[in-house]
């Protein structure tokens, strides 16, 4: 049995992760963490997730529960994930990281902190999205040069970063397949006198509305035909199940930076 710690246990993802761990045959909940001062501190993690009590109280300091888990699954916020990475690196604990929205400097710091531990990080842990990454690579190679490429995504009103980490990952996959540098070719939103579109740019647009769990479309628009690759998540369980699968896969691996393509054996 792999003992899982969940950081951000009271969050939208955290609660679903608790449920996903409870239903995984090779995992059990070892620890649950929230930020100091959170209302959930001290609550039973099972009850927090709407399940029967599991005997794991939500803690506010990783040091106090470090002996209770093998892999920390972190879906919090960039500052929290950096704190947890520091604590896990000091103790040689593996991490699954789902948090998005890191600034470039924070991302570099995270990569350095986790260099010596097993880490699986993905902007999207769903199997379907990771399959889409492979489909996008193929589409970009075959029709990318002849197409205008646009990426649009929609998420619930509470999401704090845009475009989504998944949309950016999709852009990176497409740009890499076409030998382009996404930082040079990305165009975020358009307004006013934008001028004509260049063939090499990759456009991003975001909708924030209601309770949309996560929709992504990559459009390849050539002259006379269009291809759209779309993924729609209808439940956070799609991400949670993938993250728990990644945690079980990661336990006991050598230190290194892995992603969901590794977990699913999709690395081409
Ligand atoms: P949320 O705001 O509902 O939950 C985040 C939780 O983390 C909150 O309960 C908050 O109190 C807690 N937290 C914040 N800082 C903390 C800290 N320092 N220590 C401990 N706990 C802390 O957000 P959410 O919708 O659950 O999303 C969380 C993150 O996961 C976001 O970055 C989101 O973009 C990302 N996400 C990733 C995937 C994926 O598949 N990779 C899927 C969904 C969401």
PDB file of C-alpha atoms and ligand atoms in Angstrom:
ATOM      1  CA  UNK A   1       0.000   0.000   0.000  1.00  0.00           C
ATOM      2  CA  UNK A   2       1.363   3.416  -0.972  1.00  0.00           C
ATOM      3  CA  UNK A   3       0.650   6.050   1.666  1.00  0.00           C
ATOM      4  CA  UNK A   4      -0.508   9.288   0.053  1.00  0.00           C
ATOM      5  CA  UNK A   5      -0.344  12.767   1.574  1.00  0.00           C
ATOM      6  CA  UNK A   6      -2.701  15.353   0.077  1.00  0.00           C
ATOM      7  CA  UNK A   7      -1.779  19.040   0.192  1.00  0.00           C
ATOM      8  CA  UNK A   8      -4.703  21.394  -0.335  1.00  0.00           C
ATOM      9  CA  UNK A   9      -7.032  18.763   1.130  1.00  0.00           C
ATOM     10  CA  UNK A  10      -9.986  21.136   1.565  1.00  0.00           C
ATOM     11  CA  UNK A  11      -9.769  22.517  -1.977  1.00  0.00           C
ATOM     12  CA  UNK A  12     -11.920  21.562  -4.954  1.00  0.00           C
ATOM     13  CA  UNK A  13      -9.281  19.091  -6.126  1.00  0.00           C
ATOM     14  CA  UNK A  14      -8.206  18.066  -2.612  1.00  0.00           C
ATOM     15  CA  UNK A  15     -11.617  16.700  -1.672  1.00  0.00           C
ATOM     16  CA  UNK A  16     -11.900  14.694  -4.893  1.00  0.00           C
ATOM     17  CA  UNK A  17      -8.338  13.421  -4.399  1.00  0.00           C
ATOM     18  CA  UNK A  18      -9.309  12.079  -0.960  1.00  0.00           C
ATOM     19  CA  UNK A  19     -12.143  10.163  -2.650  1.00  0.00           C
ATOM     20  CA  UNK A  20      -9.836   8.909  -5.441  1.00  0.00           C
ATOM     21  CA  UNK A  21      -7.307   7.618  -2.907  1.00  0.00           C
ATOM     22  CA  UNK A  22     -10.097   5.842  -0.979  1.00  0.00           C
ATOM     23  CA  UNK A  23     -11.136   3.951  -4.111  1.00  0.00           C
ATOM     24  CA  UNK A  24      -7.616   2.984  -5.306  1.00  0.00           C
ATOM     25  CA  UNK A  25      -6.696  -0.603  -4.370  1.00  0.00           C
ATOM     26  CA  UNK A  26      -2.972   0.145  -3.896  1.00  0.00           C
ATOM     27  CA  UNK A  27      -3.216   3.479  -2.079  1.00  0.00           C
ATOM     28  CA  UNK A  28      -4.369   4.719   1.276  1.00  0.00           C
ATOM     29  CA  UNK A  29      -4.516   8.186   2.781  1.00  0.00           C
ATOM     30  CA  UNK A  30      -1.590   8.855   5.124  1.00  0.00           C
ATOM     31  CA  UNK A  31      -1.809  12.609   5.655  1.00  0.00           C
ATOM     32  CA  UNK A  32      -3.847  15.662   4.679  1.00  0.00           C
ATOM     33  CA  UNK A  33      -2.543  19.233   4.726  1.00  0.00           C
ATOM     34  CA  UNK A  34      -4.098  22.671   4.511  1.00  0.00           C
ATOM     35  CA  UNK A  35      -2.741  26.154   4.966  1.00  0.00           C
ATOM     36  CA  UNK A  36      -2.379  27.438   8.548  1.00  0.00           C
ATOM     37  CA  UNK A  37      -5.620  29.036   9.697  1.00  0.00           C
ATOM     38  CA  UNK A  38      -7.813  27.083   7.248  1.00  0.00           C
ATOM     39  CA  UNK A  39     -11.199  26.080   8.685  1.00  0.00           C
ATOM     40  CA  UNK A  40     -10.512  22.417   7.869  1.00  0.00           C
ATOM     41  CA  UNK A  41      -7.505  22.044  10.206  1.00  0.00           C
ATOM     42  CA  UNK A  42      -8.176  19.192  12.625  1.00  0.00           C
ATOM     43  CA  UNK A  43     -11.150  17.841  10.641  1.00  0.00           C
ATOM     44  CA  UNK A  44     -11.199  14.213   9.548  1.00  0.00           C
ATOM     45  CA  UNK A  45     -10.142  14.094   5.881  1.00  0.00           C
ATOM     46  CA  UNK A  46     -12.753  11.468   4.987  1.00  0.00           C
ATOM     47  CA  UNK A  47     -15.571  13.565   6.429  1.00  0.00           C
ATOM     48  CA  UNK A  48     -14.189  16.613   4.599  1.00  0.00           C
ATOM     49  CA  UNK A  49     -14.619  14.700   1.331  1.00  0.00           C
ATOM     50  CA  UNK A  50     -18.156  13.581   2.206  1.00  0.00           C
ATOM     51  CA  UNK A  51     -17.045  10.020   3.050  1.00  0.00           C
ATOM     52  CA  UNK A  52     -16.886   7.981   6.264  1.00  0.00           C
ATOM     53  CA  UNK A  53     -14.153   9.025   8.732  1.00  0.00           C
ATOM     54  CA  UNK A  54     -10.682   7.729   7.747  1.00  0.00           C
ATOM     55  CA  UNK A  55      -8.820   8.610  10.958  1.00  0.00           C
ATOM     56  CA  UNK A  56      -6.552  11.201   9.275  1.00  0.00           C
ATOM     57  CA  UNK A  57      -6.853  14.724  10.712  1.00  0.00           C
ATOM     58  CA  UNK A  58      -6.036  17.678   8.434  1.00  0.00           C
ATOM     59  CA  UNK A  59      -2.688  19.180   9.567  1.00  0.00           C
ATOM     60  CA  UNK A  60      -1.147  22.585   8.873  1.00  0.00           C
ATOM     61  CA  UNK A  61       2.562  21.680   9.033  1.00  0.00           C
ATOM     62  CA  UNK A  62       4.167  19.084   6.790  1.00  0.00           C
ATOM     63  CA  UNK A  63       6.910  18.411   9.361  1.00  0.00           C
ATOM     64  CA  UNK A  64       4.363  16.957  11.800  1.00  0.00           C
ATOM     65  CA  UNK A  65       3.041  14.358   9.310  1.00  0.00           C
ATOM     66  CA  UNK A  66       6.156  13.660   7.215  1.00  0.00           C
ATOM     67  CA  UNK A  67       6.477  10.117   8.583  1.00  0.00           C
ATOM     68  CA  UNK A  68       2.890   9.292   7.596  1.00  0.00           C
ATOM     69  CA  UNK A  69       3.135   9.422   3.787  1.00  0.00           C
ATOM     70  CA  UNK A  70       5.335   8.144   0.951  1.00  0.00           C
ATOM     71  CA  UNK A  71       4.204  10.499  -1.829  1.00  0.00           C
ATOM     72  CA  UNK A  72       2.774  14.010  -1.450  1.00  0.00           C
ATOM     73  CA  UNK A  73       0.079  14.937  -3.975  1.00  0.00           C
ATOM     74  CA  UNK A  74      -0.002  18.735  -4.135  1.00  0.00           C
ATOM     75  CA  UNK A  75      -2.835  20.715  -5.750  1.00  0.00           C
ATOM     76  CA  UNK A  76      -2.542  24.046  -3.921  1.00  0.00           C
ATOM     77  CA  UNK A  77      -1.047  27.316  -5.208  1.00  0.00           C
ATOM     78  CA  UNK A  78       2.518  28.138  -6.378  1.00  0.00           C
ATOM     79  CA  UNK A  79       3.743  29.520  -3.021  1.00  0.00           C
ATOM     80  CA  UNK A  80       2.343  26.518  -1.132  1.00  0.00           C
ATOM     81  CA  UNK A  81       3.815  24.035  -3.585  1.00  0.00           C
ATOM     82  CA  UNK A  82       7.244  25.677  -3.238  1.00  0.00           C
ATOM     83  CA  UNK A  83       7.054  25.378   0.570  1.00  0.00           C
ATOM     84  CA  UNK A  84       6.046  21.725   0.277  1.00  0.00           C
ATOM     85  CA  UNK A  85       8.803  21.037  -2.264  1.00  0.00           C
ATOM     86  CA  UNK A  86      11.377  22.445   0.173  1.00  0.00           C
ATOM     87  CA  UNK A  87      10.042  20.191   2.948  1.00  0.00           C
ATOM     88  CA  UNK A  88       9.791  17.082   0.727  1.00  0.00           C
ATOM     89  CA  UNK A  89      13.276  17.591  -0.749  1.00  0.00           C
ATOM     90  CA  UNK A  90      14.751  17.819   2.749  1.00  0.00           C
ATOM     91  CA  UNK A  91      13.166  14.449   3.590  1.00  0.00           C
ATOM     92  CA  UNK A  92      13.564  12.669   0.234  1.00  0.00           C
ATOM     93  CA  UNK A  93       9.791  12.384  -0.259  1.00  0.00           C
ATOM     94  CA  UNK A  94       8.329  11.953  -3.750  1.00  0.00           C
ATOM     95  CA  UNK A  95       5.866  14.548  -5.065  1.00  0.00           C
ATOM     96  CA  UNK A  96       3.008  14.607  -7.542  1.00  0.00           C
ATOM     97  CA  UNK A  97       2.375  18.248  -8.462  1.00  0.00           C
ATOM     98  CA  UNK A  98      -0.828  19.443 -10.109  1.00  0.00           C
ATOM     99  CA  UNK A  99      -0.621  23.131  -9.157  1.00  0.00           C
ATOM    100  CA  UNK A 100      -0.530  25.496 -12.139  1.00  0.00           C
ATOM    101  CA  UNK A 101       0.189  29.189 -12.593  1.00  0.00           C
ATOM    102  CA  UNK A 102       3.889  29.292 -11.641  1.00  0.00           C
ATOM    103  CA  UNK A 103       5.773  32.415 -12.761  1.00  0.00           C
ATOM    104  CA  UNK A 104       8.977  31.588 -14.670  1.00  0.00           C
ATOM    105  CA  UNK A 105      11.182  32.266 -11.618  1.00  0.00           C
ATOM    106  CA  UNK A 106       8.980  30.121  -9.355  1.00  0.00           C
ATOM    107  CA  UNK A 107       9.085  27.297 -11.886  1.00  0.00           C
ATOM    108  CA  UNK A 108      12.894  27.418 -12.021  1.00  0.00           C
ATOM    109  CA  UNK A 109      13.019  27.374  -8.216  1.00  0.00           C
ATOM    110  CA  UNK A 110      10.637  24.398  -8.110  1.00  0.00           C
ATOM    111  CA  UNK A 111      12.736  22.478 -10.647  1.00  0.00           C
ATOM    112  CA  UNK A 112      15.894  23.107  -8.612  1.00  0.00           C
ATOM    113  CA  UNK A 113      14.246  22.157  -5.303  1.00  0.00           C
ATOM    114  CA  UNK A 114      12.884  18.868  -6.679  1.00  0.00           C
ATOM    115  CA  UNK A 115      16.004  17.853  -8.621  1.00  0.00           C
ATOM    116  CA  UNK A 116      16.922  15.184  -6.064  1.00  0.00           C
ATOM    117  CA  UNK A 117      13.506  13.552  -5.504  1.00  0.00           C
ATOM    118  CA  UNK A 118      11.079  11.619  -7.722  1.00  0.00           C
ATOM    119  CA  UNK A 119       8.600  14.189  -9.061  1.00  0.00           C
ATOM    120  CA  UNK A 120       5.678  13.780 -11.426  1.00  0.00           C
ATOM    121  CA  UNK A 121       4.247  17.098 -12.594  1.00  0.00           C
ATOM    122  CA  UNK A 122       1.575  17.707 -15.185  1.00  0.00           C
ATOM    123  CA  UNK A 123      -0.644  20.635 -16.079  1.00  0.00           C
ATOM    124  CA  UNK A 124      -3.382  18.053 -16.563  1.00  0.00           C
ATOM    125  CA  UNK A 125      -3.538  14.567 -15.064  1.00  0.00           C
ATOM    126  CA  UNK A 126      -6.467  13.252 -17.110  1.00  0.00           C
ATOM    127  CA  UNK A 127      -5.794  10.301 -19.408  1.00  0.00           C
ATOM    128  CA  UNK A 128      -7.808  11.905 -22.210  1.00  0.00           C
ATOM    129  CA  UNK A 129      -5.807  15.129 -22.223  1.00  0.00           C
ATOM    130  CA  UNK A 130      -2.544  13.211 -22.270  1.00  0.00           C
ATOM    131  CA  UNK A 131      -3.830  11.212 -25.226  1.00  0.00           C
ATOM    132  CA  UNK A 132      -4.686  14.559 -26.865  1.00  0.00           C
ATOM    133  CA  UNK A 133      -1.060  15.675 -26.434  1.00  0.00           C
ATOM    134  CA  UNK A 134      -0.008  12.766 -28.664  1.00  0.00           C
ATOM    135  CA  UNK A 135      -2.789  13.463 -31.175  1.00  0.00           C
ATOM    136  CA  UNK A 136      -1.718  17.120 -31.308  1.00  0.00           C
ATOM    137  CA  UNK A 137       1.858  16.165 -32.044  1.00  0.00           C
ATOM    138  CA  UNK A 138       0.678  14.079 -35.016  1.00  0.00           C
ATOM    139  CA  UNK A 139      -1.740  16.774 -36.232  1.00  0.00           C
ATOM    140  CA  UNK A 140       0.926  19.484 -35.978  1.00  0.00           C
ATOM    141  CA  UNK A 141       3.416  17.424 -37.976  1.00  0.00           C
ATOM    142  CA  UNK A 142       0.911  16.628 -40.731  1.00  0.00           C
ATOM    143  CA  UNK A 143      -1.123  19.850 -41.146  1.00  0.00           C
ATOM    144  CA  UNK A 144       0.554  22.364 -38.802  1.00  0.00           C
ATOM    145  CA  UNK A 145       2.640  24.220 -41.363  1.00  0.00           C
ATOM    146  CA  UNK A 146      -0.404  24.789 -43.604  1.00  0.00           C
ATOM    147  CA  UNK A 147      -2.760  25.841 -40.796  1.00  0.00           C
ATOM    148  CA  UNK A 148      -3.569  28.751 -38.551  1.00  0.00           C
ATOM    149  CA  UNK A 149      -3.440  27.295 -35.040  1.00  0.00           C
ATOM    150  CA  UNK A 150      -5.663  28.588 -32.239  1.00  0.00           C
ATOM    151  CA  UNK A 151      -6.130  27.189 -28.750  1.00  0.00           C
ATOM    152  CA  UNK A 152      -9.212  28.031 -26.730  1.00  0.00           C
ATOM    153  CA  UNK A 153     -10.192  26.888 -23.296  1.00  0.00           C
ATOM    154  CA  UNK A 154     -13.054  27.360 -20.833  1.00  0.00           C
ATOM    155  CA  UNK A 155     -13.031  26.941 -17.042  1.00  0.00           C
ATOM    156  CA  UNK A 156     -15.164  27.711 -13.979  1.00  0.00           C
ATOM    157  CA  UNK A 157     -15.397  31.219 -12.570  1.00  0.00           C
ATOM    158  CA  UNK A 158     -13.015  30.490  -9.651  1.00  0.00           C
ATOM    159  CA  UNK A 159      -9.933  29.683 -11.738  1.00  0.00           C
ATOM    160  CA  UNK A 160      -7.247  32.276 -11.004  1.00  0.00           C
ATOM    161  CA  UNK A 161      -4.729  31.785 -13.857  1.00  0.00           C
ATOM    162  CA  UNK A 162      -5.132  32.147 -17.628  1.00  0.00           C
ATOM    163  CA  UNK A 163      -4.590  30.654 -20.078  1.00  0.00           C
ATOM    164  CA  UNK A 164      -4.871  27.296 -18.339  1.00  0.00           C
ATOM    165  CA  UNK A 165      -1.713  25.280 -17.764  1.00  0.00           C
ATOM    166  CA  UNK A 166      -3.202  22.627 -20.050  1.00  0.00           C
ATOM    167  CA  UNK A 167      -3.709  25.133 -22.884  1.00  0.00           C
ATOM    168  CA  UNK A 168      -0.083  26.214 -22.521  1.00  0.00           C
ATOM    169  CA  UNK A 169       1.090  22.576 -22.525  1.00  0.00           C
ATOM    170  CA  UNK A 170      -0.945  21.984 -25.688  1.00  0.00           C
ATOM    171  CA  UNK A 171       0.728  25.033 -27.232  1.00  0.00           C
ATOM    172  CA  UNK A 172       4.148  23.723 -26.243  1.00  0.00           C
ATOM    173  CA  UNK A 173       3.476  20.316 -27.801  1.00  0.00           C
ATOM    174  CA  UNK A 174       2.332  21.917 -31.073  1.00  0.00           C
ATOM    175  CA  UNK A 175       5.164  24.471 -31.129  1.00  0.00           C
ATOM    176  CA  UNK A 176       7.788  21.801 -30.438  1.00  0.00           C
ATOM    177  CA  UNK A 177       6.446  19.585 -33.246  1.00  0.00           C
ATOM    178  CA  UNK A 178       6.744  22.570 -35.615  1.00  0.00           C
ATOM    179  CA  UNK A 179      10.170  23.691 -34.386  1.00  0.00           C
ATOM    180  CA  UNK A 180       8.760  26.972 -33.034  1.00  0.00           C
ATOM    181  CA  UNK A 181       9.464  28.643 -29.691  1.00  0.00           C
ATOM    182  CA  UNK A 182       6.089  29.145 -27.984  1.00  0.00           C
ATOM    183  CA  UNK A 183       7.338  32.262 -26.173  1.00  0.00           C
ATOM    184  CA  UNK A 184       8.002  33.875 -29.567  1.00  0.00           C
ATOM    185  CA  UNK A 185       4.809  32.810 -31.343  1.00  0.00           C
ATOM    186  CA  UNK A 186       2.106  32.848 -28.649  1.00  0.00           C
ATOM    187  CA  UNK A 187      -0.546  35.579 -29.022  1.00  0.00           C
ATOM    188  CA  UNK A 188      -2.807  35.969 -25.969  1.00  0.00           C
ATOM    189  CA  UNK A 189      -6.250  37.436 -26.647  1.00  0.00           C
ATOM    190  CA  UNK A 190      -6.876  39.984 -29.377  1.00  0.00           C
ATOM    191  CA  UNK A 191      -8.492  43.403 -29.301  1.00  0.00           C
ATOM    192  CA  UNK A 192      -8.576  46.480 -31.501  1.00  0.00           C
ATOM    193  CA  UNK A 193      -6.480  46.970 -34.642  1.00  0.00           C
ATOM    194  CA  UNK A 194      -4.488  43.755 -34.413  1.00  0.00           C
ATOM    195  CA  UNK A 195      -3.514  43.586 -38.087  1.00  0.00           C
ATOM    196  CA  UNK A 196      -3.686  40.404 -40.118  1.00  0.00           C
ATOM    197  CA  UNK A 197      -2.746  37.155 -38.504  1.00  0.00           C
ATOM    198  CA  UNK A 198       0.681  35.659 -39.211  1.00  0.00           C
ATOM    199  CA  UNK A 199       0.867  32.001 -40.194  1.00  0.00           C
ATOM    200  CA  UNK A 200       3.329  31.104 -37.457  1.00  0.00           C
ATOM    201  CA  UNK A 201       1.490  32.567 -34.466  1.00  0.00           C
ATOM    202  CA  UNK A 202      -0.388  30.329 -32.035  1.00  0.00           C
ATOM    203  CA  UNK A 203      -3.388  32.125 -30.553  1.00  0.00           C
ATOM    204  CA  UNK A 204      -4.791  31.581 -27.042  1.00  0.00           C
ATOM    205  CA  UNK A 205      -8.173  32.605 -25.695  1.00  0.00           C
ATOM    206  CA  UNK A 206      -9.890  31.869 -22.382  1.00  0.00           C
ATOM    207  CA  UNK A 207     -13.468  31.811 -21.133  1.00  0.00           C
ATOM    208  CA  UNK A 208     -14.197  31.908 -17.377  1.00  0.00           C
ATOM    209  CA  UNK A 209     -17.790  31.066 -16.553  1.00  0.00           C
ATOM    210  CA  UNK A 210     -20.044  29.055 -14.265  1.00  0.00           C
ATOM    211  CA  UNK A 211     -18.896  25.632 -13.125  1.00  0.00           C
ATOM    212  CA  UNK A 212     -17.124  24.455 -16.309  1.00  0.00           C
ATOM    213  CA  UNK A 213     -14.609  21.822 -15.161  1.00  0.00           C
ATOM    214  CA  UNK A 214     -12.286  22.264 -18.154  1.00  0.00           C
ATOM    215  CA  UNK A 215     -12.742  22.375 -21.947  1.00  0.00           C
ATOM    216  CA  UNK A 216      -9.845  22.651 -24.417  1.00  0.00           C
ATOM    217  CA  UNK A 217      -9.861  22.859 -28.205  1.00  0.00           C
ATOM    218  CA  UNK A 218      -6.925  23.165 -30.572  1.00  0.00           C
ATOM    219  CA  UNK A 219      -8.006  24.365 -34.005  1.00  0.00           C
ATOM    220  CA  UNK A 220      -5.922  23.749 -37.117  1.00  0.00           C
ATOM    221  CA  UNK A 221      -7.524  25.918 -39.819  1.00  0.00           C
ATOM    222  CA  UNK A 222      -6.128  25.403 -43.317  1.00  0.00           C
ATOM    223  CA  UNK A 223      -7.555  26.728 -46.582  1.00  0.00           C
ATOM    224  CA  UNK A 224     -10.662  24.655 -47.301  1.00  0.00           C
ATOM    225  CA  UNK A 225     -10.694  22.494 -44.166  1.00  0.00           C
ATOM    226  CA  UNK A 226     -10.381  22.585 -40.400  1.00  0.00           C
ATOM    227  CA  UNK A 227      -9.392  20.015 -37.817  1.00  0.00           C
ATOM    228  CA  UNK A 228     -10.353  20.496 -34.162  1.00  0.00           C
ATOM    229  CA  UNK A 229      -9.021  18.363 -31.343  1.00  0.00           C
ATOM    230  CA  UNK A 230     -11.223  18.830 -28.290  1.00  0.00           C
ATOM    231  CA  UNK A 231     -11.184  17.496 -24.766  1.00  0.00           C
ATOM    232  CA  UNK A 232     -13.956  18.120 -22.240  1.00  0.00           C
ATOM    233  CA  UNK A 233     -13.621  17.195 -18.593  1.00  0.00           C
ATOM    234  CA  UNK A 234     -16.980  16.684 -16.921  1.00  0.00           C
ATOM    235  CA  UNK A 235     -15.678  15.822 -13.445  1.00  0.00           C
ATOM    236  CA  UNK A 236     -12.549  16.602 -11.405  1.00  0.00           C
ATOM    237  CA  UNK A 237     -12.371  12.872 -10.775  1.00  0.00           C
ATOM    238  CA  UNK A 238     -10.655  12.599 -14.197  1.00  0.00           C
ATOM    239  CA  UNK A 239      -7.692  14.602 -12.814  1.00  0.00           C
ATOM    240  CA  UNK A 240      -7.783  13.034  -9.353  1.00  0.00           C
ATOM    241  CA  UNK A 241      -7.725   9.453 -10.605  1.00  0.00           C
ATOM    242  CA  UNK A 242      -4.771  10.286 -12.859  1.00  0.00           C
ATOM    243  CA  UNK A 243      -2.885  11.988 -10.026  1.00  0.00           C
ATOM    244  CA  UNK A 244      -3.360   9.006  -7.684  1.00  0.00           C
ATOM    245  CA  UNK A 245      -2.293   6.649 -10.472  1.00  0.00           C
ATOM    246  CA  UNK A 246       0.823   8.826 -10.898  1.00  0.00           C
ATOM    247  CA  UNK A 247       1.536   8.701  -7.144  1.00  0.00           C
ATOM    248  CA  UNK A 248       1.371   4.889  -7.065  1.00  0.00           C
ATOM    249  CA  UNK A 249       3.584   4.730 -10.190  1.00  0.00           C
ATOM    250  CA  UNK A 250       6.076   7.218  -8.713  1.00  0.00           C
ATOM    251  CA  UNK A 251       6.622   5.483  -5.370  1.00  0.00           C
ATOM    252  CA  UNK A 252      10.040   3.848  -5.342  1.00  0.00           C
ATOM    253  CA  UNK A 253      11.199   5.365  -8.675  1.00  0.00           C
ATOM    254  CA  UNK A 254      14.640   6.936  -8.881  1.00  0.00           C
ATOM    255  CA  UNK A 255      14.802  10.718  -8.424  1.00  0.00           C
ATOM    256  CA  UNK A 256      13.892  12.573 -11.619  1.00  0.00           C
ATOM    257  CA  UNK A 257      11.323  14.782 -13.274  1.00  0.00           C
ATOM    258  CA  UNK A 258       8.507  12.700 -14.751  1.00  0.00           C
ATOM    259  CA  UNK A 259       5.170  13.638 -16.260  1.00  0.00           C
ATOM    260  CA  UNK A 260       1.903  11.916 -17.121  1.00  0.00           C
ATOM    261  CA  UNK A 261       3.261  10.786 -20.502  1.00  0.00           C
ATOM    262  CA  UNK A 262       5.760   8.652 -18.529  1.00  0.00           C
ATOM    263  CA  UNK A 263       3.055   7.279 -16.222  1.00  0.00           C
ATOM    264  CA  UNK A 264       0.826   6.296 -19.152  1.00  0.00           C
ATOM    265  CA  UNK A 265       3.704   4.956 -21.269  1.00  0.00           C
ATOM    266  CA  UNK A 266       2.904   7.519 -24.009  1.00  0.00           C
ATOM    267  CA  UNK A 267       6.419   8.914 -24.364  1.00  0.00           C
ATOM    268  CA  UNK A 268       7.035   8.624 -28.106  1.00  0.00           C
TER     269      UNK A 268
HETATM  270  P1  LIG B   1      -8.772  25.475  -4.623  1.00  0.00           P
HETATM  271  O1  LIG B   1      -8.518  26.936  -4.388  1.00  0.00           O
HETATM  272  O2  LIG B   1     -10.171  24.967  -4.528  1.00  0.00           O
HETATM  273  O3  LIG B   1      -7.884  24.598  -3.625  1.00  0.00           O
HETATM  274  C1  LIG B   1      -6.566  24.889  -3.286  1.00  0.00           C
HETATM  275  C2  LIG B   1      -6.399  24.515  -1.825  1.00  0.00           C
HETATM  276  O4  LIG B   1      -5.008  24.625  -1.499  1.00  0.00           O
HETATM  277  C3  LIG B   1      -7.184  25.439  -0.885  1.00  0.00           C
HETATM  278  O5  LIG B   1      -7.959  24.646  -0.001  1.00  0.00           O
HETATM  279  C4  LIG B   1      -6.091  26.217  -0.185  1.00  0.00           C
HETATM  280  O6  LIG B   1      -6.425  26.542   1.166  1.00  0.00           O
HETATM  281  C5  LIG B   1      -4.937  25.231  -0.232  1.00  0.00           C
HETATM  282  N1  LIG B   1      -3.633  25.892  -0.068  1.00  0.00           N
HETATM  283  C6  LIG B   1      -3.193  27.018  -0.669  1.00  0.00           C
HETATM  284  N2  LIG B   1      -1.957  27.310  -0.234  1.00  0.00           N
HETATM  285  C7  LIG B   1      -1.612  26.329   0.642  1.00  0.00           C
HETATM  286  C8  LIG B   1      -0.481  26.070   1.426  1.00  0.00           C
HETATM  287  N3  LIG B   1       0.552  26.918   1.421  1.00  0.00           N
HETATM  288  N4  LIG B   1      -0.449  24.958   2.198  1.00  0.00           N
HETATM  289  C9  LIG B   1      -1.490  24.108   2.209  1.00  0.00           C
HETATM  290  N5  LIG B   1      -2.619  24.315   1.509  1.00  0.00           N
HETATM  291  C10 LIG B   1      -2.678  25.414   0.741  1.00  0.00           C
HETATM  292  O7  LIG B   1      -8.150  25.171  -6.048  1.00  0.00           O
HETATM  293  P2  LIG B   1      -8.363  23.858  -6.965  1.00  0.00           P
HETATM  294  O8  LIG B   1      -9.427  24.130  -7.977  1.00  0.00           O
HETATM  295  O9  LIG B   1      -8.468  22.646  -6.090  1.00  0.00           O
HETATM  296  O10 LIG B   1      -6.978  23.861  -7.767  1.00  0.00           O
HETATM  297  C11 LIG B   1      -5.731  23.812  -7.076  1.00  0.00           C
HETATM  298  C12 LIG B   1      -4.599  23.889  -8.099  1.00  0.00           C
HETATM  299  O11 LIG B   1      -4.627  22.720  -8.922  1.00  0.00           O
HETATM  300  C13 LIG B   1      -4.702  25.079  -9.080  1.00  0.00           C
HETATM  301  O12 LIG B   1      -3.404  25.533  -9.366  1.00  0.00           O
HETATM  302  C14 LIG B   1      -5.343  24.459 -10.317  1.00  0.00           C
HETATM  303  O13 LIG B   1      -5.042  25.161 -11.508  1.00  0.00           O
HETATM  304  C15 LIG B   1      -4.672  23.107 -10.300  1.00  0.00           C
HETATM  305  N6  LIG B   1      -5.359  22.046 -11.049  1.00  0.00           N
HETATM  306  C16 LIG B   1      -4.584  21.194 -11.743  1.00  0.00           C
HETATM  307  C17 LIG B   1      -5.135  20.110 -12.407  1.00  0.00           C
HETATM  308  C18 LIG B   1      -4.224  19.132 -13.091  1.00  0.00           C
HETATM  309  O14 LIG B   1      -4.706  18.106 -13.624  1.00  0.00           O
HETATM  310  N7  LIG B   1      -2.906  19.371 -13.083  1.00  0.00           N
HETATM  311  C19 LIG B   1      -6.529  19.913 -12.369  1.00  0.00           C
HETATM  312  C20 LIG B   1      -7.317  20.812 -11.639  1.00  0.00           C
HETATM  313  C21 LIG B   1      -6.722  21.870 -10.962  1.00  0.00           C
END
